[in-house]
PDB file of C-alpha atoms in Angstrom:
ATOM      1  CA  ARG A  39       0.118  -0.268   0.093  1.00  0.00           C
ATOM      2  CA  LYS A  40       1.416   3.430  -0.856  1.00  0.00           C
ATOM      3  CA  GLU A  41       2.229   5.956   2.388  1.00  0.00           C
ATOM      4  CA  VAL A  42      -0.249   8.511   0.362  1.00  0.00           C
ATOM      5  CA  GLU A  43      -2.258   7.716  -1.995  1.00  0.00           C
ATOM      6  CA  GLN A  44      -4.648  10.091  -4.644  1.00  0.00           C
ATOM      7  CA  ASP A  45      -7.220   9.100  -7.073  1.00  0.00           C
ATOM      8  CA  PRO A  46      -4.607  10.351 -10.189  1.00  0.00           C
ATOM      9  CA  GLY A  47      -8.085  12.001 -12.157  1.00  0.00           C
ATOM     10  CA  PRO A  48      -7.767  13.938 -14.416  1.00  0.00           C
ATOM     11  CA  PHE A  49     -11.727  15.223 -13.246  1.00  0.00           C
ATOM     12  CA  ASN A  50     -12.658  17.175 -16.035  1.00  0.00           C
ATOM     13  CA  VAL A  51     -14.968  20.013 -14.594  1.00  0.00           C
ATOM     14  CA  PRO A  52     -16.799  23.171 -15.869  1.00  0.00           C
ATOM     15  CA  GLU A  53     -15.460  27.124 -14.954  1.00  0.00           C
ATOM     16  CA  GLY A  54     -17.892  27.389 -11.829  1.00  0.00           C
ATOM     17  CA  ALA A  55     -17.796  24.075 -10.722  1.00  0.00           C
ATOM     18  CA  THR A  56     -16.745  22.627  -6.960  1.00  0.00           C
ATOM     19  CA  VAL A  57     -14.813  20.208  -6.926  1.00  0.00           C
ATOM     20  CA  ALA A  58     -13.370  17.597  -4.224  1.00  0.00           C
ATOM     21  CA  PHE A  59     -10.234  15.894  -4.083  1.00  0.00           C
ATOM     22  CA  ASN A  60      -9.634  13.248  -1.652  1.00  0.00           C
ATOM     23  CA  CYS A  61      -6.067  11.388  -0.251  1.00  0.00           C
ATOM     24  CA  THR A  62      -5.507   8.662   2.244  1.00  0.00           C
ATOM     25  CA  TYR A  63      -2.342   7.686   4.464  1.00  0.00           C
ATOM     26  CA  SER A  64      -1.187   5.011   5.797  1.00  0.00           C
ATOM     27  CA  ASN A  65       1.277   5.890   8.801  1.00  0.00           C
ATOM     28  CA  SER A  66      -0.524   6.979  11.846  1.00  0.00           C
ATOM     29  CA  ALA A  67       2.564   9.198  13.315  1.00  0.00           C
ATOM     30  CA  SER A  68       1.968  11.692  10.376  1.00  0.00           C
ATOM     31  CA  GLN A  69       1.831  14.564  11.779  1.00  0.00           C
ATOM     32  CA  SER A  70       1.048  18.183  10.034  1.00  0.00           C
ATOM     33  CA  PHE A  71      -0.492  17.835   6.258  1.00  0.00           C
ATOM     34  CA  PHE A  72      -0.726  20.012   3.092  1.00  0.00           C
ATOM     35  CA  TRP A  73      -1.823  20.552  -0.842  1.00  0.00           C
ATOM     36  CA  TYR A  74       0.605  21.772  -3.147  1.00  0.00           C
ATOM     37  CA  ARG A  75      -0.181  23.015  -6.327  1.00  0.00           C
ATOM     38  CA  GLN A  76       2.071  21.957  -9.306  1.00  0.00           C
ATOM     39  CA  ASP A  77       1.461  23.290 -13.000  1.00  0.00           C
ATOM     40  CA  CYS A  78       2.218  21.664 -16.290  1.00  0.00           C
ATOM     41  CA  ARG A  79       6.788  21.183 -15.905  1.00  0.00           C
ATOM     42  CA  LYS A  80       7.181  23.601 -12.932  1.00  0.00           C
ATOM     43  CA  GLU A  81       7.945  23.390  -9.374  1.00  0.00           C
ATOM     44  CA  PRO A  82       4.694  22.122  -6.882  1.00  0.00           C
ATOM     45  CA  LYS A  83       3.686  25.194  -4.766  1.00  0.00           C
ATOM     46  CA  LEU A  84       2.837  25.337  -1.462  1.00  0.00           C
ATOM     47  CA  LEU A  85      -1.016  26.308  -1.961  1.00  0.00           C
ATOM     48  CA  MET A  86      -2.341  24.727   1.825  1.00  0.00           C
ATOM     49  CA  SER A  87      -0.841  23.469   5.437  1.00  0.00           C
ATOM     50  CA  VAL A  88      -3.269  21.558   7.404  1.00  0.00           C
ATOM     51  CA  TYR A  89      -2.827  21.485  10.878  1.00  0.00           C
ATOM     52  CA  SER A  90      -6.012  20.767  12.843  1.00  0.00           C
ATOM     53  CA  SER A  91      -8.778  19.432  11.647  1.00  0.00           C
ATOM     54  CA  GLY A  92      -9.035  21.872   8.555  1.00  0.00           C
ATOM     55  CA  ASN A  93      -9.202  25.196   7.681  1.00  0.00           C
ATOM     56  CA  GLU A  94     -10.129  27.049   4.767  1.00  0.00           C
ATOM     57  CA  ASP A  95      -8.827  29.977   2.286  1.00  0.00           C
ATOM     58  CA  GLY A  96     -10.555  31.968   0.058  1.00  0.00           C
ATOM     59  CA  ARG A  97     -12.240  29.285  -2.095  1.00  0.00           C
ATOM     60  CA  PHE A  98      -9.922  26.210  -1.328  1.00  0.00           C
ATOM     61  CA  THR A  99     -10.649  24.265   2.071  1.00  0.00           C
ATOM     62  CA  ALA A 100      -9.165  21.544   3.051  1.00  0.00           C
ATOM     63  CA  GLN A 101     -10.496  19.397   6.399  1.00  0.00           C
ATOM     64  CA  LEU A 102      -8.617  16.126   7.732  1.00  0.00           C
ATOM     65  CA  ASN A 103      -9.752  13.427   9.708  1.00  0.00           C
ATOM     66  CA  ARG A 104      -7.385  11.683  11.679  1.00  0.00           C
ATOM     67  CA  ALA A 105      -9.652   8.895  13.171  1.00  0.00           C
ATOM     68  CA  SER A 106      -9.954   7.734   9.250  1.00  0.00           C
ATOM     69  CA  GLN A 107      -6.457   9.375   8.081  1.00  0.00           C
ATOM     70  CA  TYR A 108      -8.234  11.135   5.213  1.00  0.00           C
ATOM     71  CA  ILE A 109      -7.671  14.510   4.013  1.00  0.00           C
ATOM     72  CA  SER A 110      -9.503  16.497   1.366  1.00  0.00           C
ATOM     73  CA  LEU A 111      -9.756  19.156  -0.519  1.00  0.00           C
ATOM     74  CA  LEU A 112     -12.168  20.971  -1.868  1.00  0.00           C
ATOM     75  CA  ILE A 113     -12.661  24.094  -4.200  1.00  0.00           C
ATOM     76  CA  ARG A 114     -15.182  26.157  -5.031  1.00  0.00           C
ATOM     77  CA  ASP A 115     -16.240  28.098  -7.999  1.00  0.00           C
ATOM     78  CA  SER A 116     -13.328  26.335 -10.258  1.00  0.00           C
ATOM     79  CA  LYS A 117     -11.366  29.099 -12.334  1.00  0.00           C
ATOM     80  CA  LEU A 118      -9.367  27.830 -15.507  1.00  0.00           C
ATOM     81  CA  SER A 119      -6.884  28.713 -13.857  1.00  0.00           C
ATOM     82  CA  ASP A 120      -7.128  26.501 -11.180  1.00  0.00           C
ATOM     83  CA  SER A 121      -5.896  23.526 -13.484  1.00  0.00           C
ATOM     84  CA  ALA A 122      -2.693  21.793 -12.210  1.00  0.00           C
ATOM     85  CA  THR A 123      -2.017  18.812 -10.327  1.00  0.00           C
ATOM     86  CA  TYR A 124      -2.676  18.696  -6.573  1.00  0.00           C
ATOM     87  CA  LEU A 125      -0.080  17.008  -4.410  1.00  0.00           C
ATOM     88  CA  CYS A 126      -1.328  15.715  -0.982  1.00  0.00           C
ATOM     89  CA  VAL A 127       1.557  15.670   1.589  1.00  0.00           C
ATOM     90  CA  VAL A 128       2.092  14.256   4.903  1.00  0.00           C
ATOM     91  CA  PHE A 129       4.787  14.873   7.132  1.00  0.00           C
ATOM     92  CA  LEU A 130       6.059  11.732   9.615  1.00  0.00           C
ATOM     93  CA  LEU A 131       7.855  13.137  12.199  1.00  0.00           C
ATOM     94  CA  GLY A 132      11.993  11.643  12.690  1.00  0.00           C
ATOM     95  CA  ASN A 133      15.226  12.362  13.635  1.00  0.00           C
ATOM     96  CA  THR A 134      14.836  15.514  10.978  1.00  0.00           C
ATOM     97  CA  GLY A 135      11.065  14.925   9.577  1.00  0.00           C
ATOM     98  CA  LYS A 136      10.682  13.721   6.339  1.00  0.00           C
ATOM     99  CA  LEU A 137       7.502  14.890   3.646  1.00  0.00           C
ATOM    100  CA  ILE A 138       5.871  11.990   1.693  1.00  0.00           C
ATOM    101  CA  PHE A 139       3.894  12.845  -1.619  1.00  0.00           C
ATOM    102  CA  GLY A 140       1.262  11.401  -2.927  1.00  0.00           C
ATOM    103  CA  GLN A 141       1.496  10.814  -7.039  1.00  0.00           C
ATOM    104  CA  GLY A 142      -1.438  13.816  -7.455  1.00  0.00           C
ATOM    105  CA  THR A 143      -4.705  14.443  -8.639  1.00  0.00           C
ATOM    106  CA  THR A 144      -5.373  16.383 -12.143  1.00  0.00           C
ATOM    107  CA  LEU A 145      -7.356  18.805 -12.248  1.00  0.00           C
ATOM    108  CA  GLN A 146      -9.246  20.313 -15.753  1.00  0.00           C
ATOM    109  CA  VAL A 147     -11.288  22.902 -15.698  1.00  0.00           C
ATOM    110  CA  LYS A 148     -13.254  23.678 -19.396  1.00  0.00           C
ATOM    111  CA  PRO A 149     -14.588  26.993 -20.590  1.00  0.00           C
TER     112      PRO A 149
ATOM    113  CA  SER B   7      11.686  36.978   1.127  1.00  0.00           C
ATOM    114  CA  GLN B   8      13.671  33.921   0.928  1.00  0.00           C
ATOM    115  CA  THR B   9      14.193  32.530  -2.896  1.00  0.00           C
ATOM    116  CA  ILE B  10      15.432  29.001  -4.362  1.00  0.00           C
ATOM    117  CA  HIS B  11      17.914  29.299  -7.541  1.00  0.00           C
ATOM    118  CA  GLN B  12      18.729  26.522  -9.817  1.00  0.00           C
ATOM    119  CA  TRP B  13      20.587  25.602 -12.839  1.00  0.00           C
ATOM    120  CA  PRO B  14      20.478  24.819 -15.339  1.00  0.00           C
ATOM    121  CA  ALA B  15      16.956  25.000 -16.050  1.00  0.00           C
ATOM    122  CA  THR B  16      17.409  22.087 -18.607  1.00  0.00           C
ATOM    123  CA  LEU B  17      19.886  19.787 -19.712  1.00  0.00           C
ATOM    124  CA  VAL B  18      20.956  16.962 -21.836  1.00  0.00           C
ATOM    125  CA  GLN B  19      24.010  14.973 -21.181  1.00  0.00           C
ATOM    126  CA  PRO B  20      24.805  11.516 -22.932  1.00  0.00           C
ATOM    127  CA  VAL B  21      25.367   8.070 -20.731  1.00  0.00           C
ATOM    128  CA  GLY B  22      28.111   7.737 -18.778  1.00  0.00           C
ATOM    129  CA  SER B  23      28.541  11.385 -19.064  1.00  0.00           C
ATOM    130  CA  PRO B  24      29.358  13.215 -15.170  1.00  0.00           C
ATOM    131  CA  LEU B  25      26.287  15.400 -13.699  1.00  0.00           C
ATOM    132  CA  SER B  26      26.672  18.910 -11.309  1.00  0.00           C
ATOM    133  CA  LEU B  27      23.759  20.744 -10.509  1.00  0.00           C
ATOM    134  CA  GLU B  28      23.492  23.864  -8.462  1.00  0.00           C
ATOM    135  CA  CYS B  29      20.838  25.067  -6.034  1.00  0.00           C
ATOM    136  CA  THR B  30      21.038  27.838  -4.106  1.00  0.00           C
ATOM    137  CA  VAL B  31      18.855  29.622  -1.644  1.00  0.00           C
ATOM    138  CA  GLU B  32      18.788  33.001  -0.382  1.00  0.00           C
ATOM    139  CA  GLY B  33      17.343  35.103   2.603  1.00  0.00           C
ATOM    140  CA  THR B  34      17.542  32.438   5.053  1.00  0.00           C
ATOM    141  CA  SER B  35      20.478  30.835   7.059  1.00  0.00           C
ATOM    142  CA  ASN B  36      21.243  27.799   8.842  1.00  0.00           C
ATOM    143  CA  PRO B  37      17.944  25.946   6.314  1.00  0.00           C
ATOM    144  CA  ASN B  38      17.439  21.852   6.029  1.00  0.00           C
ATOM    145  CA  LEU B  39      18.089  21.175   2.428  1.00  0.00           C
ATOM    146  CA  TYR B  40      16.783  18.697  -0.191  1.00  0.00           C
ATOM    147  CA  TRP B  41      17.082  17.212  -3.181  1.00  0.00           C
ATOM    148  CA  TYR B  42      13.798  15.480  -5.311  1.00  0.00           C
ATOM    149  CA  ARG B  43      13.360  13.551  -8.382  1.00  0.00           C
ATOM    150  CA  GLN B  44      10.138  13.108 -10.858  1.00  0.00           C
ATOM    151  CA  ALA B  45      10.264  11.086 -12.909  1.00  0.00           C
ATOM    152  CA  ALA B  46       7.982  10.933 -15.968  1.00  0.00           C
ATOM    153  CA  GLY B  47       4.302  10.710 -14.615  1.00  0.00           C
ATOM    154  CA  ARG B  48       5.568   9.896 -11.517  1.00  0.00           C
ATOM    155  CA  GLY B  49       5.591  11.641  -7.377  1.00  0.00           C
ATOM    156  CA  LEU B  50       8.135  13.153  -6.394  1.00  0.00           C
ATOM    157  CA  GLN B  51      11.285  10.791  -4.824  1.00  0.00           C
ATOM    158  CA  LEU B  52      13.198  12.199  -2.101  1.00  0.00           C
ATOM    159  CA  LEU B  53      16.875  11.642  -2.573  1.00  0.00           C
ATOM    160  CA  PHE B  54      18.935  13.669  -0.182  1.00  0.00           C
ATOM    161  CA  TYR B  55      18.690  15.745   2.466  1.00  0.00           C
ATOM    162  CA  SER B  56      20.830  18.030   4.489  1.00  0.00           C
ATOM    163  CA  VAL B  57      20.962  19.901   7.593  1.00  0.00           C
ATOM    164  CA  GLY B  58      23.697  21.446   8.211  1.00  0.00           C
ATOM    165  CA  ILE B  59      27.315  22.296   6.147  1.00  0.00           C
ATOM    166  CA  GLY B  60      29.072  18.478   5.408  1.00  0.00           C
ATOM    167  CA  GLN B  61      25.829  16.695   6.653  1.00  0.00           C
ATOM    168  CA  ILE B  62      24.299  14.629   4.042  1.00  0.00           C
ATOM    169  CA  SER B  63      21.496  11.767   3.990  1.00  0.00           C
ATOM    170  CA  SER B  64      20.686   9.366   1.420  1.00  0.00           C
ATOM    171  CA  GLU B  65      17.218   8.085   1.325  1.00  0.00           C
ATOM    172  CA  VAL B  66      17.453   5.514  -2.085  1.00  0.00           C
ATOM    173  CA  PRO B  67      21.068   3.666  -3.215  1.00  0.00           C
ATOM    174  CA  GLN B  68      21.777   5.102  -6.198  1.00  0.00           C
ATOM    175  CA  ASN B  69      24.690   6.286  -8.616  1.00  0.00           C
ATOM    176  CA  LEU B  70      23.894  10.302  -7.616  1.00  0.00           C
ATOM    177  CA  SER B  71      25.798  11.857  -4.657  1.00  0.00           C
ATOM    178  CA  ALA B  72      25.281  14.972  -2.875  1.00  0.00           C
ATOM    179  CA  SER B  73      27.473  17.890  -1.226  1.00  0.00           C
ATOM    180  CA  ARG B  74      26.981  21.335   1.024  1.00  0.00           C
ATOM    181  CA  PRO B  75      30.121  22.794   0.971  1.00  0.00           C
ATOM    182  CA  GLN B  76      28.325  26.396   2.164  1.00  0.00           C
ATOM    183  CA  ASP B  77      25.064  26.998   4.495  1.00  0.00           C
ATOM    184  CA  ARG B  78      22.526  27.674   1.226  1.00  0.00           C
ATOM    185  CA  GLN B  79      24.463  25.358  -1.502  1.00  0.00           C
ATOM    186  CA  PHE B  80      23.539  21.949  -2.410  1.00  0.00           C
ATOM    187  CA  ILE B  81      24.929  20.000  -5.316  1.00  0.00           C
ATOM    188  CA  LEU B  82      23.843  16.720  -6.989  1.00  0.00           C
ATOM    189  CA  SER B  83      26.619  15.538  -9.266  1.00  0.00           C
ATOM    190  CA  SER B  84      26.929  11.940 -10.514  1.00  0.00           C
ATOM    191  CA  LYS B  85      30.616  10.585 -12.371  1.00  0.00           C
ATOM    192  CA  LYS B  86      28.631   8.465 -15.112  1.00  0.00           C
ATOM    193  CA  LEU B  87      24.827   9.297 -15.673  1.00  0.00           C
ATOM    194  CA  LEU B  88      22.288   6.199 -16.662  1.00  0.00           C
ATOM    195  CA  LEU B  89      19.398   6.265 -18.807  1.00  0.00           C
ATOM    196  CA  SER B  90      17.217   5.848 -15.845  1.00  0.00           C
ATOM    197  CA  ASP B  91      18.750   9.450 -14.169  1.00  0.00           C
ATOM    198  CA  SER B  92      16.464  10.872 -16.240  1.00  0.00           C
ATOM    199  CA  GLY B  93      13.818  12.657 -14.897  1.00  0.00           C
ATOM    200  CA  PHE B  94      13.012  16.730 -12.964  1.00  0.00           C
ATOM    201  CA  TYR B  95      15.403  17.525 -10.317  1.00  0.00           C
ATOM    202  CA  LEU B  96      13.612  19.757  -7.947  1.00  0.00           C
ATOM    203  CA  CYS B  97      15.724  21.269  -4.725  1.00  0.00           C
ATOM    204  CA  ALA B  98      14.022  22.653  -1.920  1.00  0.00           C
ATOM    205  CA  TRP B  99      14.410  24.287   1.413  1.00  0.00           C
ATOM    206  CA  SER B 100      12.545  24.296   4.754  1.00  0.00           C
ATOM    207  CA  LYS B 101      13.182  26.008   8.118  1.00  0.00           C
ATOM    208  CA  PRO B 102      15.783  24.728  10.737  1.00  0.00           C
ATOM    209  CA  TYR B 103      13.624  21.050  11.643  1.00  0.00           C
ATOM    210  CA  GLY B 104      11.996  21.992  15.259  1.00  0.00           C
ATOM    211  CA  GLY B 105      10.914  25.816  14.473  1.00  0.00           C
ATOM    212  CA  PRO B 106       7.440  26.831  13.680  1.00  0.00           C
ATOM    213  CA  LYS B 107       6.575  25.625  10.305  1.00  0.00           C
ATOM    214  CA  SER B 108       9.937  23.876   9.552  1.00  0.00           C
ATOM    215  CA  ASP B 109       7.443  21.307   8.209  1.00  0.00           C
ATOM    216  CA  GLU B 110       6.839  23.303   5.297  1.00  0.00           C
ATOM    217  CA  GLN B 111       9.064  22.743   2.385  1.00  0.00           C
ATOM    218  CA  TYR B 112       9.670  25.145  -0.548  1.00  0.00           C
ATOM    219  CA  PHE B 113      11.284  24.193  -3.803  1.00  0.00           C
ATOM    220  CA  GLY B 114      13.307  25.811  -6.701  1.00  0.00           C
ATOM    221  CA  PRO B 115      11.523  25.566 -10.530  1.00  0.00           C
ATOM    222  CA  GLY B 116      13.841  22.633 -10.985  1.00  0.00           C
ATOM    223  CA  THR B 117      16.378  21.142 -13.886  1.00  0.00           C
ATOM    224  CA  ARG B 118      14.763  18.788 -16.354  1.00  0.00           C
ATOM    225  CA  LEU B 119      17.870  16.471 -17.513  1.00  0.00           C
ATOM    226  CA  THR B 120      17.499  13.562 -20.261  1.00  0.00           C
ATOM    227  CA  VAL B 121      19.774  11.625 -20.088  1.00  0.00           C
ATOM    228  CA  THR B 122      20.562  10.181 -24.025  1.00  0.00           C
TER     229      THR B 122
END
């Protein structure tokens, strides 16, 4: 089983739609959680950090369920510019800590 | 503010040739530094990380090596490239472990390496 699992998609949605991405992680020792956005042939960029049960930033809402080892990202009112791959990432506590990346979910927003 | 640079942006090298990729960070001191590789259609794989000058930890056995000659400089090297070394190489930094938001990593623009 992969340490961080995501539905690879692609998710094809019209502009203005609401879309949700799910992610599960296998290590219960995971301490903190992130969503990164990666545009085609570019570096990943930190979108949101999720330190408690969840947080909201404009059109983006992230939720965490530690009991179920599940993280979600909700995007409301999708824009064409939201088209990208969204990476679910968990931080494992250790001597120096370590980020574990999911393989990403691809979103394509259509006009 | 902090910035991270990588060069070159793209590289085409023949099998068996050496490799040197460089990463530098500005605007912070004593960062943790990381090298990742992203093969086509795959997730990010952590290759090396460093918590200080001369301190390198390897995550996977391979024909690559890393060095940190200065606080904000991280170098990825190979003596002889393999076809399987092709990929997108990303350098990242984070604040020293244990401080606030030290689990957040920030990536450089990457080097796209094609081994022919």
